[in-house]
CSV table of C-alpha atoms in Angstrom, one decimal:
chain,number,residue,atom,x,y,z
A,141,UNK,CA,1.9,39.9,3.2
A,142,UNK,CA,-0.5,37.4,2.0
A,143,UNK,CA,-2.7,35.4,4.3
A,144,UNK,CA,-1.5,31.9,5.2
A,145,UNK,CA,-3.4,30.0,2.5
A,146,UNK,CA,-4.6,32.9,0.3
A,147,UNK,CA,-8.2,31.9,1.1
A,148,UNK,CA,-10.6,32.7,3.9
A,149,UNK,CA,-13.8,30.5,4.1
A,150,UNK,CA,-17.1,32.2,4.5
A,151,UNK,CA,-20.8,31.2,4.3
A,152,UNK,CA,-21.8,29.3,1.2
A,153,UNK,CA,-24.2,32.1,0.2
A,154,UNK,CA,-21.4,34.7,0.1
A,155,UNK,CA,-20.0,35.6,-3.2
A,156,UNK,CA,-16.3,34.9,-3.9
A,157,UNK,CA,-14.2,37.9,-4.6
A,158,UNK,CA,-10.7,37.9,-5.9
A,159,UNK,CA,-8.1,40.6,-5.9
A,160,UNK,CA,-4.8,40.5,-7.8
A,161,UNK,CA,-2.4,43.3,-6.9
A,162,UNK,CA,-1.0,44.7,-10.2
A,163,UNK,CA,2.0,46.9,-10.4
A,164,UNK,CA,2.7,49.8,-12.6
A,165,UNK,CA,4.1,49.0,-16.0
A,166,UNK,CA,7.8,49.6,-15.3
A,167,UNK,CA,11.0,47.7,-14.9
A,168,UNK,CA,10.9,47.9,-11.1
A,169,UNK,CA,9.2,45.8,-8.5
A,170,UNK,CA,5.4,45.8,-7.9
A,171,UNK,CA,4.1,48.7,-5.8
A,172,UNK,CA,1.8,48.4,-2.8
A,173,UNK,CA,4.0,46.1,-0.8
A,174,UNK,CA,3.8,46.5,2.9
A,175,UNK,CA,7.3,45.2,3.8
A,176,UNK,CA,10.8,45.3,2.3
A,177,UNK,CA,11.6,42.7,-0.3
A,178,UNK,CA,13.3,39.5,0.8
A,179,UNK,CA,16.9,39.7,0.1
A,180,UNK,CA,17.1,43.4,0.3
A,181,UNK,CA,18.7,43.4,3.8
A,182,UNK,CA,22.1,42.0,3.0
A,183,UNK,CA,24.6,43.6,0.6
A,184,UNK,CA,24.7,41.6,-2.6
A,185,UNK,CA,21.8,39.3,-1.5
A,186,UNK,CA,19.5,38.3,-4.4
A,187,UNK,CA,22.2,38.4,-7.1
A,188,UNK,CA,24.5,35.7,-8.2
A,189,UNK,CA,28.3,36.1,-8.1
A,190,UNK,CA,28.4,37.0,-11.7
A,191,UNK,CA,25.4,39.4,-11.4
A,192,UNK,CA,23.1,37.1,-13.3
A,193,UNK,CA,19.5,38.3,-13.3
A,194,UNK,CA,17.8,35.9,-15.8
A,195,UNK,CA,17.4,32.2,-15.1
A,196,UNK,CA,15.8,29.1,-16.8
A,197,UNK,CA,12.7,27.5,-15.3
A,198,UNK,CA,14.0,24.9,-12.9
A,199,UNK,CA,17.1,27.0,-12.0
A,200,UNK,CA,17.2,28.2,-8.4
A,201,UNK,CA,17.4,31.8,-7.4
A,202,UNK,CA,20.4,33.1,-5.5
A,203,UNK,CA,19.9,32.9,-1.7
A,204,UNK,CA,17.3,35.3,-0.4
A,205,UNK,CA,17.4,36.6,3.1
A,206,UNK,CA,14.3,36.9,5.3
A,207,UNK,CA,13.4,40.3,6.7
A,208,UNK,CA,10.5,39.0,8.7
A,209,UNK,CA,11.0,39.5,12.5
A,210,UNK,CA,10.3,35.9,13.4
A,211,UNK,CA,12.8,34.5,10.9
A,212,UNK,CA,15.2,37.4,10.5
A,213,UNK,CA,18.4,36.4,8.8
A,214,UNK,CA,17.1,33.0,7.5
A,215,UNK,CA,18.3,32.1,4.0
A,216,UNK,CA,16.2,30.4,1.3
A,217,UNK,CA,15.9,29.9,-2.5
A,218,UNK,CA,13.0,30.0,-4.9
A,219,UNK,CA,12.9,27.8,-7.9
A,220,UNK,CA,10.0,28.3,-10.4
A,221,UNK,CA,9.8,25.0,-12.3
A,222,UNK,CA,6.7,25.2,-14.5
A,223,UNK,CA,4.2,27.8,-15.8
A,224,UNK,CA,0.9,26.9,-17.3
A,225,UNK,CA,-1.9,29.2,-18.5
A,226,UNK,CA,-5.4,28.2,-17.5
A,227,UNK,CA,-8.6,28.5,-19.4
A,228,UNK,CA,-11.8,30.5,-19.2
A,229,UNK,CA,-13.5,27.3,-18.0
A,230,UNK,CA,-11.0,27.2,-15.1
A,231,UNK,CA,-12.0,30.7,-14.2
A,232,UNK,CA,-15.7,29.9,-14.5
A,233,UNK,CA,-15.4,26.8,-12.3
A,234,UNK,CA,-13.2,28.5,-9.7
A,235,UNK,CA,-15.9,29.9,-7.6
A,236,UNK,CA,-14.6,33.5,-8.1
A,237,UNK,CA,-16.7,36.4,-9.3
A,238,UNK,CA,-14.8,38.4,-11.9
A,239,UNK,CA,-14.3,42.1,-11.4
A,240,UNK,CA,-16.1,43.9,-14.2
A,241,UNK,CA,-13.6,46.8,-14.1
A,242,UNK,CA,-10.7,44.4,-14.7
A,243,UNK,CA,-12.5,42.7,-17.6
A,244,UNK,CA,-12.2,39.0,-18.5
A,245,UNK,CA,-9.2,37.3,-16.8
A,246,UNK,CA,-7.7,33.8,-16.9
A,247,UNK,CA,-5.5,32.1,-14.3
A,248,UNK,CA,-1.8,31.3,-14.7
A,249,UNK,CA,-0.4,28.5,-12.5
A,250,UNK,CA,3.2,28.6,-11.3
A,251,UNK,CA,4.8,25.6,-9.7
A,252,UNK,CA,7.8,26.4,-7.5
A,253,UNK,CA,10.2,24.7,-5.1
A,254,UNK,CA,11.0,26.6,-1.9
A,255,UNK,CA,14.2,25.6,-0.2
A,256,UNK,CA,15.2,26.7,3.3
A,257,UNK,CA,18.9,26.9,3.3
A,258,UNK,CA,19.9,28.2,6.8
A,259,UNK,CA,18.8,30.1,9.9
A,260,UNK,CA,15.4,30.2,11.7
A,261,UNK,CA,12.4,28.3,10.5
A,262,UNK,CA,10.3,30.2,7.9
A,263,UNK,CA,6.6,30.1,6.9
A,264,UNK,CA,6.0,29.1,3.2
A,265,UNK,CA,3.9,32.2,2.7
A,266,UNK,CA,6.9,34.4,3.5
A,267,UNK,CA,9.2,32.5,1.1
A,268,UNK,CA,7.1,33.0,-2.0
A,269,UNK,CA,5.8,36.4,-1.2
A,270,UNK,CA,7.8,38.2,-3.8
A,271,UNK,CA,6.8,36.2,-6.9
A,272,UNK,CA,5.2,38.1,-9.7
A,273,UNK,CA,3.9,37.2,-13.2
A,274,UNK,CA,4.9,39.6,-16.0
A,275,UNK,CA,2.7,39.4,-19.2
A,276,UNK,CA,3.7,39.9,-22.8
A,277,UNK,CA,2.1,43.3,-22.6
A,278,UNK,CA,4.3,44.3,-19.6
A,279,UNK,CA,1.6,44.0,-16.9
A,280,UNK,CA,2.9,42.7,-13.6
A,281,UNK,CA,0.6,40.8,-11.2
A,282,UNK,CA,1.1,39.4,-7.8
A,283,UNK,CA,-0.3,36.1,-6.6
A,284,UNK,CA,-4.1,35.8,-6.3
A,285,UNK,CA,-5.5,36.9,-3.0
A,286,UNK,CA,-8.9,35.4,-2.2
A,287,UNK,CA,-10.7,37.8,0.1
A,288,UNK,CA,-14.0,35.9,0.4
A,289,UNK,CA,-14.7,32.3,-0.5
A,290,UNK,CA,-12.3,29.7,-1.6
A,291,UNK,CA,-11.0,29.5,-5.2
A,292,UNK,CA,-10.5,26.0,-6.7
A,293,UNK,CA,-8.1,25.4,-9.5
A,294,UNK,CA,-7.5,22.1,-11.3
A,295,UNK,CA,-4.2,20.5,-10.1
A,296,UNK,CA,-3.2,23.6,-8.3
A,297,UNK,CA,-4.2,23.4,-4.6
A,298,UNK,CA,-3.6,26.5,-2.4
A,299,UNK,CA,-0.5,25.9,-0.3
A,300,UNK,CA,-0.5,26.1,3.5
A,301,UNK,CA,1.2,29.4,3.9
A,302,UNK,CA,1.6,29.1,7.6
A,303,UNK,CA,3.5,25.8,7.3
A,304,UNK,CA,7.0,26.2,8.7
A,305,UNK,CA,10.1,24.7,7.1
A,306,UNK,CA,13.5,24.3,8.7
A,307,UNK,CA,17.0,24.5,7.2
A,308,UNK,CA,17.5,21.7,4.7
A,309,UNK,CA,13.8,21.2,4.0
A,310,UNK,CA,12.1,22.0,0.7
A,311,UNK,CA,8.4,22.3,-0.3
A,312,UNK,CA,6.8,22.1,-3.8
A,313,UNK,CA,3.9,24.5,-4.2
A,314,UNK,CA,1.6,25.9,-6.9
A,315,UNK,CA,0.6,29.5,-6.9
A,316,UNK,CA,-2.3,31.0,-9.0
A,317,UNK,CA,-2.2,34.4,-10.7
A,318,UNK,CA,-4.8,36.2,-12.8
A,319,UNK,CA,-3.9,38.0,-16.0
A,320,UNK,CA,-6.1,39.7,-18.6
A,321,UNK,CA,-7.6,37.4,-21.1
A,322,UNK,CA,-5.7,37.6,-24.4
A,323,UNK,CA,-2.3,38.3,-22.7
A,324,UNK,CA,0.3,35.6,-22.1
A,325,UNK,CA,2.7,35.0,-19.3
A,326,UNK,CA,6.1,36.2,-20.4
A,327,UNK,CA,8.1,35.6,-17.2
A,328,UNK,CA,8.0,34.7,-13.6
A,329,UNK,CA,9.8,37.4,-11.5
A,330,UNK,CA,11.1,37.6,-8.0
A,331,UNK,CA,11.1,41.2,-6.9
A,332,UNK,CA,14.2,42.7,-5.2
A,333,UNK,CA,12.7,45.8,-3.5
A,334,UNK,CA,12.4,49.2,-5.0
A,335,UNK,CA,16.1,49.7,-5.9
A,336,UNK,CA,17.0,46.5,-7.6
A,337,UNK,CA,15.9,44.9,-10.8
A,338,UNK,CA,13.8,41.7,-10.3
A,339,UNK,CA,15.2,38.3,-11.0
A,340,UNK,CA,13.3,36.6,-13.9
A,341,UNK,CA,12.5,33.2,-15.4
A,342,UNK,CA,11.3,33.7,-19.0
A,343,UNK,CA,8.3,31.6,-20.1
A,344,UNK,CA,8.3,29.9,-23.5
A,345,UNK,CA,4.8,30.0,-24.9
């Protein structure tokens, strides 16, 4: 699970280091996840009545069910609304040091609306924890985790992941991902655990 704001401030002299968790190139969900996927607890959760798996940007997901202990059973939806690819200048001005092993990378910004539908209050960081960007080369990347320092992106402030929302409330957030330079964002995905295909919102480039 991500930290509350995806950033952890340190002394100004420390170098910023970013880590993007990238899954294997397959049709399943990203590996390396420490908890079950939201929506995997209830039978049929995470799929619409007609089995729909692909949505338009701006179209809400089926209701997801929290499997976090503090908010067990709470229902919510995720609605990716806009996807924008950043620039090399964004990366250079972000305060992050690029990993030489990963090669040049650029940010992708995803704006989403998180809506709490019912049940116990939930933290924002738990409601968008399953979002993934899939590139046109089939690479899947989780949201950017800033381990040291604070990344700064134009018009995409890091959300307060610890902020709690109650039933009937919605929050609009922006999430940053890193993809290899030269690749394009092909879809936003919402993982459904290891045994279900992810939901997806194709991106028109």
